[in-house]
PDB file of N, CA and C in Angstrom:
ATOM      1  N   MET A 746       0.844  -1.191   0.000  1.00  0.00           N
ATOM      2  CA  MET A 746       0.000   0.000   0.000  1.00  0.00           C
ATOM      3  C   MET A 746       0.884   1.248   0.000  1.00  0.00           C
ATOM      4  N   SER A 747       0.477   2.238  -0.733  1.00  0.00           N
ATOM      5  CA  SER A 747       1.242   3.471  -0.850  1.00  0.00           C
ATOM      6  C   SER A 747       1.106   4.307   0.423  1.00  0.00           C
ATOM      7  N   SER A 748       2.146   5.088   0.714  1.00  0.00           N
ATOM      8  CA  SER A 748       2.090   5.993   1.847  1.00  0.00           C
ATOM      9  C   SER A 748       1.167   7.172   1.507  1.00  0.00           C
ATOM     10  N   ILE A 749       0.791   7.911   2.544  1.00  0.00           N
ATOM     11  CA  ILE A 749      -0.066   9.075   2.316  1.00  0.00           C
ATOM     12  C   ILE A 749       0.644  10.062   1.400  1.00  0.00           C
ATOM     13  N   LYS A 750       1.938  10.296   1.632  1.00  0.00           N
ATOM     14  CA  LYS A 750       2.674  11.255   0.795  1.00  0.00           C
ATOM     15  C   LYS A 750       2.700  10.795  -0.668  1.00  0.00           C
ATOM     16  N   GLU A 751       2.875   9.491  -0.892  1.00  0.00           N
ATOM     17  CA  GLU A 751       2.879   8.987  -2.268  1.00  0.00           C
ATOM     18  C   GLU A 751       1.527   9.214  -2.937  1.00  0.00           C
ATOM     19  N   ARG A 752       0.440   9.043  -2.177  1.00  0.00           N
ATOM     20  CA  ARG A 752      -0.882   9.259  -2.756  1.00  0.00           C
ATOM     21  C   ARG A 752      -1.160  10.744  -2.983  1.00  0.00           C
ATOM     22  N   VAL A 753      -0.632  11.605  -2.103  1.00  0.00           N
ATOM     23  CA  VAL A 753      -0.745  13.055  -2.330  1.00  0.00           C
ATOM     24  C   VAL A 753       0.020  13.421  -3.602  1.00  0.00           C
ATOM     25  N   GLU A 754       1.226  12.880  -3.747  1.00  0.00           N
ATOM     26  CA  GLU A 754       2.011  13.155  -4.958  1.00  0.00           C
ATOM     27  C   GLU A 754       1.267  12.664  -6.208  1.00  0.00           C
ATOM     28  N   ALA A 755       0.645  11.499  -6.119  1.00  0.00           N
ATOM     29  CA  ALA A 755      -0.112  10.967  -7.269  1.00  0.00           C
ATOM     30  C   ALA A 755      -1.279  11.892  -7.606  1.00  0.00           C
ATOM     31  N   ALA A 756      -1.957  12.414  -6.572  1.00  0.00           N
ATOM     32  CA  ALA A 756      -3.063  13.358  -6.816  1.00  0.00           C
ATOM     33  C   ALA A 756      -2.537  14.622  -7.487  1.00  0.00           C
ATOM     34  N   LEU A 757      -1.389  15.102  -7.021  1.00  0.00           N
ATOM     35  CA  LEU A 757      -0.803  16.309  -7.628  1.00  0.00           C
ATOM     36  C   LEU A 757      -0.346  16.045  -9.060  1.00  0.00           C
ATOM     37  N   ASP A 758       0.087  14.811  -9.343  1.00  0.00           N
ATOM     38  CA  ASP A 758       0.514  14.481 -10.709  1.00  0.00           C
ATOM     39  C   ASP A 758      -0.623  14.656 -11.708  1.00  0.00           C
ATOM     40  N   SER A 759      -1.864  14.537 -11.237  1.00  0.00           N
ATOM     41  CA  SER A 759      -3.005  14.724 -12.149  1.00  0.00           C
ATOM     42  C   SER A 759      -3.176  16.192 -12.521  1.00  0.00           C
ATOM     43  N   VAL A 760      -2.617  17.097 -11.724  1.00  0.00           N
ATOM     44  CA  VAL A 760      -2.756  18.534 -11.967  1.00  0.00           C
ATOM     45  C   VAL A 760      -1.461  19.131 -12.530  1.00  0.00           C
ATOM     46  N   ARG A 761      -0.332  18.478 -12.268  1.00  0.00           N
ATOM     47  CA  ARG A 761       0.980  19.033 -12.651  1.00  0.00           C
ATOM     48  C   ARG A 761       1.112  19.426 -14.122  1.00  0.00           C
ATOM     49  N   PRO A 762       0.578  18.637 -15.053  1.00  0.00           N
ATOM     50  CA  PRO A 762       0.738  19.055 -16.463  1.00  0.00           C
ATOM     51  C   PRO A 762       0.195  20.457 -16.733  1.00  0.00           C
ATOM     52  N   TYR A 763      -0.881  20.827 -16.050  1.00  0.00           N
ATOM     53  CA  TYR A 763      -1.467  22.165 -16.242  1.00  0.00           C
ATOM     54  C   TYR A 763      -0.563  23.232 -15.634  1.00  0.00           C
ATOM     55  N   LEU A 764       0.026  22.926 -14.484  1.00  0.00           N
ATOM     56  CA  LEU A 764       0.942  23.878 -13.850  1.00  0.00           C
ATOM     57  C   LEU A 764       2.201  24.051 -14.701  1.00  0.00           C
ATOM     58  N   GLU A 765       2.742  22.923 -15.163  1.00  0.00           N
ATOM     59  CA  GLU A 765       3.982  22.957 -15.944  1.00  0.00           C
ATOM     60  C   GLU A 765       3.787  23.675 -17.274  1.00  0.00           C
ATOM     61  N   ALA A 766       2.582  23.592 -17.835  1.00  0.00           N
ATOM     62  CA  ALA A 766       2.304  24.285 -19.098  1.00  0.00           C
ATOM     63  C   ALA A 766       2.430  25.794 -18.941  1.00  0.00           C
ATOM     64  N   ASP A 767       2.221  26.294 -17.722  1.00  0.00           N
ATOM     65  CA  ASP A 767       2.339  27.729 -17.446  1.00  0.00           C
ATOM     66  C   ASP A 767       3.647  28.072 -16.737  1.00  0.00           C
ATOM     67  N   GLY A 768       4.587  27.117 -16.691  1.00  0.00           N
ATOM     68  CA  GLY A 768       5.892  27.394 -16.086  1.00  0.00           C
ATOM     69  C   GLY A 768       5.932  27.238 -14.582  1.00  0.00           C
ATOM     70  N   GLY A 769       4.961  26.543 -14.017  1.00  0.00           N
ATOM     71  CA  GLY A 769       4.926  26.360 -12.569  1.00  0.00           C
ATOM     72  C   GLY A 769       5.008  24.907 -12.173  1.00  0.00           C
ATOM     73  N   ASN A 770       4.921  24.683 -10.866  1.00  0.00           N
ATOM     74  CA  ASN A 770       4.891  23.334 -10.320  1.00  0.00           C
ATOM     75  C   ASN A 770       4.513  23.443  -8.847  1.00  0.00           C
ATOM     76  N   VAL A 771       4.479  22.323  -8.171  1.00  0.00           N
ATOM     77  CA  VAL A 771       4.153  22.302  -6.752  1.00  0.00           C
ATOM     78  C   VAL A 771       4.944  21.178  -6.099  1.00  0.00           C
ATOM     79  N   SER A 772       5.344  21.391  -4.836  1.00  0.00           N
ATOM     80  CA  SER A 772       6.000  20.321  -4.099  1.00  0.00           C
ATOM     81  C   SER A 772       5.319  20.142  -2.750  1.00  0.00           C
ATOM     82  N   VAL A 773       5.388  18.925  -2.240  1.00  0.00           N
ATOM     83  CA  VAL A 773       4.855  18.621  -0.919  1.00  0.00           C
ATOM     84  C   VAL A 773       5.964  18.902   0.088  1.00  0.00           C
ATOM     85  N   VAL A 774       5.728  19.853   0.987  1.00  0.00           N
ATOM     86  CA  VAL A 774       6.718  20.208   1.999  1.00  0.00           C
ATOM     87  C   VAL A 774       6.592  19.296   3.207  1.00  0.00           C
ATOM     88  N   GLU A 775       5.342  19.038   3.624  1.00  0.00           N
ATOM     89  CA  GLU A 775       5.141  18.261   4.844  1.00  0.00           C
ATOM     90  C   GLU A 775       3.726  17.707   4.886  1.00  0.00           C
ATOM     91  N   ILE A 776       3.586  16.529   5.448  1.00  0.00           N
ATOM     92  CA  ILE A 776       2.275  15.974   5.802  1.00  0.00           C
ATOM     93  C   ILE A 776       2.292  15.861   7.325  1.00  0.00           C
ATOM     94  N   THR A 777       1.447  16.619   7.996  1.00  0.00           N
ATOM     95  CA  THR A 777       1.468  16.621   9.465  1.00  0.00           C
ATOM     96  C   THR A 777       0.648  15.454  10.022  1.00  0.00           C
ATOM     97  N   GLU A 778       0.837  15.171  11.292  1.00  0.00           N
ATOM     98  CA  GLU A 778       0.125  14.060  11.932  1.00  0.00           C
ATOM     99  C   GLU A 778      -1.376  14.301  12.029  1.00  0.00           C
ATOM    100  N   ASP A 779      -1.789  15.579  11.996  1.00  0.00           N
ATOM    101  CA  ASP A 779      -3.225  15.869  12.056  1.00  0.00           C
ATOM    102  C   ASP A 779      -3.879  15.890  10.676  1.00  0.00           C
ATOM    103  N   GLY A 780      -3.151  15.444   9.647  1.00  0.00           N
ATOM    104  CA  GLY A 780      -3.738  15.315   8.318  1.00  0.00           C
ATOM    105  C   GLY A 780      -3.724  16.585   7.495  1.00  0.00           C
ATOM    106  N   THR A 781      -2.743  17.437   7.714  1.00  0.00           N
ATOM    107  CA  THR A 781      -2.598  18.643   6.908  1.00  0.00           C
ATOM    108  C   THR A 781      -1.462  18.446   5.909  1.00  0.00           C
ATOM    109  N   ALA A 782      -1.769  18.688   4.639  1.00  0.00           N
ATOM    110  CA  ALA A 782      -0.742  18.645   3.593  1.00  0.00           C
ATOM    111  C   ALA A 782      -0.276  20.074   3.353  1.00  0.00           C
ATOM    112  N   LYS A 783       1.021  20.311   3.524  1.00  0.00           N
ATOM    113  CA  LYS A 783       1.578  21.641   3.296  1.00  0.00           C
ATOM    114  C   LYS A 783       2.335  21.617   1.977  1.00  0.00           C
ATOM    115  N   LEU A 784       1.937  22.536   1.090  1.00  0.00           N
ATOM    116  CA  LEU A 784       2.490  22.571  -0.268  1.00  0.00           C
ATOM    117  C   LEU A 784       3.253  23.861  -0.499  1.00  0.00           C
ATOM    118  N   GLU A 785       4.204  23.802  -1.407  1.00  0.00           N
ATOM    119  CA  GLU A 785       4.895  25.011  -1.862  1.00  0.00           C
ATOM    120  C   GLU A 785       4.696  25.125  -3.369  1.00  0.00           C
ATOM    121  N   LEU A 786       4.195  26.271  -3.788  1.00  0.00           N
ATOM    122  CA  LEU A 786       4.038  26.526  -5.217  1.00  0.00           C
ATOM    123  C   LEU A 786       5.384  26.963  -5.767  1.00  0.00           C
ATOM    124  N   LEU A 787       5.754  26.424  -6.920  1.00  0.00           N
ATOM    125  CA  LEU A 787       7.081  26.667  -7.492  1.00  0.00           C
ATOM    126  C   LEU A 787       6.977  27.368  -8.839  1.00  0.00           C
ATOM    127  N   GLY A 788       8.084  27.952  -9.265  1.00  0.00           N
ATOM    128  CA  GLY A 788       8.157  28.590 -10.573  1.00  0.00           C
ATOM    129  C   GLY A 788       7.139  29.706 -10.707  1.00  0.00           C
ATOM    130  N   ALA A 789       6.496  29.772 -11.855  1.00  0.00           N
ATOM    131  CA  ALA A 789       5.529  30.836 -12.122  1.00  0.00           C
ATOM    132  C   ALA A 789       4.352  30.790 -11.155  1.00  0.00           C
ATOM    133  N   CYS A 790       4.023  29.622 -10.622  1.00  0.00           N
ATOM    134  CA  CYS A 790       2.888  29.507  -9.682  1.00  0.00           C
ATOM    135  C   CYS A 790       3.155  30.264  -8.383  1.00  0.00           C
ATOM    136  N   GLY A 791       4.413  30.399  -8.013  1.00  0.00           N
ATOM    137  CA  GLY A 791       4.743  31.065  -6.768  1.00  0.00           C
ATOM    138  C   GLY A 791       4.449  32.551  -6.769  1.00  0.00           C
ATOM    139  N   THR A 792       4.366  33.148  -7.956  1.00  0.00           N
ATOM    140  CA  THR A 792       4.133  34.591  -8.043  1.00  0.00           C
ATOM    141  C   THR A 792       2.886  34.947  -8.845  1.00  0.00           C
ATOM    142  N   CYS A 793       2.147  33.954  -9.282  1.00  0.00           N
ATOM    143  CA  CYS A 793       0.985  34.206 -10.142  1.00  0.00           C
ATOM    144  C   CYS A 793      -0.208  34.714  -9.324  1.00  0.00           C
ATOM    145  N   PRO A 794      -0.864  35.786  -9.765  1.00  0.00           N
ATOM    146  CA  PRO A 794      -2.049  36.270  -9.045  1.00  0.00           C
ATOM    147  C   PRO A 794      -3.220  35.294  -9.092  1.00  0.00           C
ATOM    148  N   MET A 795      -3.182  34.314  -9.987  1.00  0.00           N
ATOM    149  CA  MET A 795      -4.251  33.313 -10.065  1.00  0.00           C
ATOM    150  C   MET A 795      -3.946  32.089  -9.195  1.00  0.00           C
ATOM    151  N   SER A 796      -2.852  32.132  -8.455  1.00  0.00           N
ATOM    152  CA  SER A 796      -2.444  30.945  -7.702  1.00  0.00           C
ATOM    153  C   SER A 796      -3.467  30.544  -6.644  1.00  0.00           C
ATOM    154  N   THR A 797      -4.211  31.486  -6.084  1.00  0.00           N
ATOM    155  CA  THR A 797      -5.230  31.135  -5.090  1.00  0.00           C
ATOM    156  C   THR A 797      -6.299  30.261  -5.733  1.00  0.00           C
ATOM    157  N   MET A 798      -6.719  30.606  -6.936  1.00  0.00           N
ATOM    158  CA  MET A 798      -7.716  29.809  -7.639  1.00  0.00           C
ATOM    159  C   MET A 798      -7.145  28.449  -8.019  1.00  0.00           C
ATOM    160  N   THR A 799      -5.915  28.444  -8.510  1.00  0.00           N
ATOM    161  CA  THR A 799      -5.259  27.184  -8.867  1.00  0.00           C
ATOM    162  C   THR A 799      -5.173  26.280  -7.649  1.00  0.00           C
ATOM    163  N   PHE A 800      -4.830  26.874  -6.519  1.00  0.00           N
ATOM    164  CA  PHE A 800      -4.701  26.087  -5.291  1.00  0.00           C
ATOM    165  C   PHE A 800      -6.038  25.509  -4.867  1.00  0.00           C
ATOM    166  N   LYS A 801      -7.062  26.350  -4.771  1.00  0.00           N
ATOM    167  CA  LYS A 801      -8.374  25.905  -4.280  1.00  0.00           C
ATOM    168  C   LYS A 801      -9.063  24.939  -5.242  1.00  0.00           C
ATOM    169  N   ALA A 802      -9.130  25.311  -6.510  1.00  0.00           N
ATOM    170  CA  ALA A 802      -9.901  24.530  -7.486  1.00  0.00           C
ATOM    171  C   ALA A 802      -9.126  23.349  -8.053  1.00  0.00           C
ATOM    172  N   GLY A 803      -7.816  23.393  -7.953  1.00  0.00           N
ATOM    173  CA  GLY A 803      -7.020  22.323  -8.541  1.00  0.00           C
ATOM    174  C   GLY A 803      -6.348  21.450  -7.497  1.00  0.00           C
ATOM    175  N   LEU A 804      -5.397  22.030  -6.814  1.00  0.00           N
ATOM    176  CA  LEU A 804      -4.551  21.246  -5.918  1.00  0.00           C
ATOM    177  C   LEU A 804      -5.319  20.723  -4.704  1.00  0.00           C
ATOM    178  N   GLU A 805      -6.008  21.626  -4.000  1.00  0.00           N
ATOM    179  CA  GLU A 805      -6.716  21.213  -2.789  1.00  0.00           C
ATOM    180  C   GLU A 805      -7.791  20.177  -3.111  1.00  0.00           C
ATOM    181  N   GLU A 806      -8.566  20.439  -4.164  1.00  0.00           N
ATOM    182  CA  GLU A 806      -9.637  19.522  -4.532  1.00  0.00           C
ATOM    183  C   GLU A 806      -9.093  18.147  -4.922  1.00  0.00           C
ATOM    184  N   ALA A 807      -8.012  18.110  -5.686  1.00  0.00           N
ATOM    185  CA  ALA A 807      -7.431  16.840  -6.126  1.00  0.00           C
ATOM    186  C   ALA A 807      -6.952  16.021  -4.930  1.00  0.00           C
ATOM    187  N   ILE A 808      -6.326  16.688  -3.967  1.00  0.00           N
ATOM    188  CA  ILE A 808      -5.805  15.960  -2.807  1.00  0.00           C
ATOM    189  C   ILE A 808      -6.940  15.471  -1.915  1.00  0.00           C
ATOM    190  N   LEU A 809      -7.885  16.344  -1.587  1.00  0.00           N
ATOM    191  CA  LEU A 809      -8.968  15.953  -0.671  1.00  0.00           C
ATOM    192  C   LEU A 809      -9.824  14.837  -1.269  1.00  0.00           C
ATOM    193  N   LYS A 810      -9.992  14.847  -2.592  1.00  0.00           N
ATOM    194  CA  LYS A 810     -10.798  13.822  -3.251  1.00  0.00           C
ATOM    195  C   LYS A 810     -10.070  12.469  -3.295  1.00  0.00           C
ATOM    196  N   SER A 811      -8.746  12.509  -3.447  1.00  0.00           N
ATOM    197  CA  SER A 811      -7.978  11.274  -3.646  1.00  0.00           C
ATOM    198  C   SER A 811      -7.416  10.678  -2.364  1.00  0.00           C
ATOM    199  N   VAL A 812      -7.223  11.498  -1.337  1.00  0.00           N
ATOM    200  CA  VAL A 812      -6.563  11.015  -0.118  1.00  0.00           C
ATOM    201  C   VAL A 812      -7.431  11.402   1.086  1.00  0.00           C
ATOM    202  N   PRO A 813      -8.366  10.528   1.468  1.00  0.00           N
ATOM    203  CA  PRO A 813      -9.302  10.882   2.544  1.00  0.00           C
ATOM    204  C   PRO A 813      -8.628  11.138   3.895  1.00  0.00           C
ATOM    205  N   GLU A 814      -7.431  10.630   4.097  1.00  0.00           N
ATOM    206  CA  GLU A 814      -6.726  10.885   5.366  1.00  0.00           C
ATOM    207  C   GLU A 814      -6.322  12.348   5.509  1.00  0.00           C
ATOM    208  N   ILE A 815      -6.227  13.066   4.406  1.00  0.00           N
ATOM    209  CA  ILE A 815      -5.870  14.487   4.445  1.00  0.00           C
ATOM    210  C   ILE A 815      -7.136  15.291   4.747  1.00  0.00           C
ATOM    211  N   LYS A 816      -7.075  16.069   5.810  1.00  0.00           N
ATOM    212  CA  LYS A 816      -8.226  16.865   6.240  1.00  0.00           C
ATOM    213  C   LYS A 816      -8.124  18.324   5.800  1.00  0.00           C
ATOM    214  N   LYS A 817      -6.892  18.772   5.530  1.00  0.00           N
ATOM    215  CA  LYS A 817      -6.686  20.190   5.225  1.00  0.00           C
ATOM    216  C   LYS A 817      -5.462  20.310   4.319  1.00  0.00           C
ATOM    217  N   VAL A 818      -5.512  21.259   3.409  1.00  0.00           N
ATOM    218  CA  VAL A 818      -4.386  21.511   2.517  1.00  0.00           C
ATOM    219  C   VAL A 818      -4.008  22.981   2.645  1.00  0.00           C
ATOM    220  N   GLU A 819      -2.741  23.247   2.851  1.00  0.00           N
ATOM    221  CA  GLU A 819      -2.260  24.620   2.989  1.00  0.00           C
ATOM    222  C   GLU A 819      -1.160  24.874   1.964  1.00  0.00           C
ATOM    223  N   ALA A 820      -1.176  26.054   1.391  1.00  0.00           N
ATOM    224  CA  ALA A 820      -0.068  26.490   0.542  1.00  0.00           C
ATOM    225  C   ALA A 820       0.754  27.479   1.355  1.00  0.00           C
ATOM    226  N   LEU A 821       2.040  27.269   1.406  1.00  0.00           N
ATOM    227  CA  LEU A 821       2.905  28.096   2.245  1.00  0.00           C
ATOM    228  C   LEU A 821       3.229  29.436   1.607  1.00  0.00           C
ATOM    229  N   ASN A 822       3.025  29.569   0.295  1.00  0.00           N
ATOM    230  CA  ASN A 822       3.450  30.794  -0.377  1.00  0.00           C
ATOM    231  C   ASN A 822       2.439  31.278  -1.412  1.00  0.00           C
ATOM    232  N   LEU A 823       1.176  31.303  -1.050  1.00  0.00           N
ATOM    233  CA  LEU A 823       0.162  31.813  -1.985  1.00  0.00           C
ATOM    234  C   LEU A 823       0.355  33.303  -2.228  1.00  0.00           C
ATOM    235  N   THR A 824       0.206  33.714  -3.472  1.00  0.00           N
ATOM    236  CA  THR A 824       0.228  35.124  -3.818  1.00  0.00           C
ATOM    237  C   THR A 824      -1.193  35.657  -3.695  1.00  0.00           C
ATOM    238  N   PRO A 825      -1.417  36.696  -2.903  1.00  0.00           N
ATOM    239  CA  PRO A 825      -2.776  37.236  -2.781  1.00  0.00           C
ATOM    240  C   PRO A 825      -3.317  37.685  -4.131  1.00  0.00           C
ATOM    241  N   ALA A 826      -4.599  37.456  -4.355  1.00  0.00           N
ATOM    242  CA  ALA A 826      -5.225  37.885  -5.611  1.00  0.00           C
ATOM    243  C   ALA A 826      -5.155  39.402  -5.718  1.00  0.00           C
ATOM    244  N   ALA A 827      -4.868  39.870  -6.916  1.00  0.00           N
ATOM    245  CA  ALA A 827      -4.743  41.321  -7.125  1.00  0.00           C
ATOM    246  C   ALA A 827      -6.087  41.984  -7.167  1.00  0.00           C
TER     247      ALA A 827
END
């Protein structure tokens, strides 16, 4: 059976092609014991004003749907919407 982090990475792999097409990416920084996945947006995603939408509608949804053990998803470096 895959670890929680491996399943989070697999969920993110379903979204990564869209991020990479715009010059961005995402990495898993930490999975806490209380079920929080902490992510870091990389490349263009780290400074994009649309990153909040990408995070909520793409990354968070993909993880919560695929990995029920994860209760919360946080991005450590979201750029506030302009």
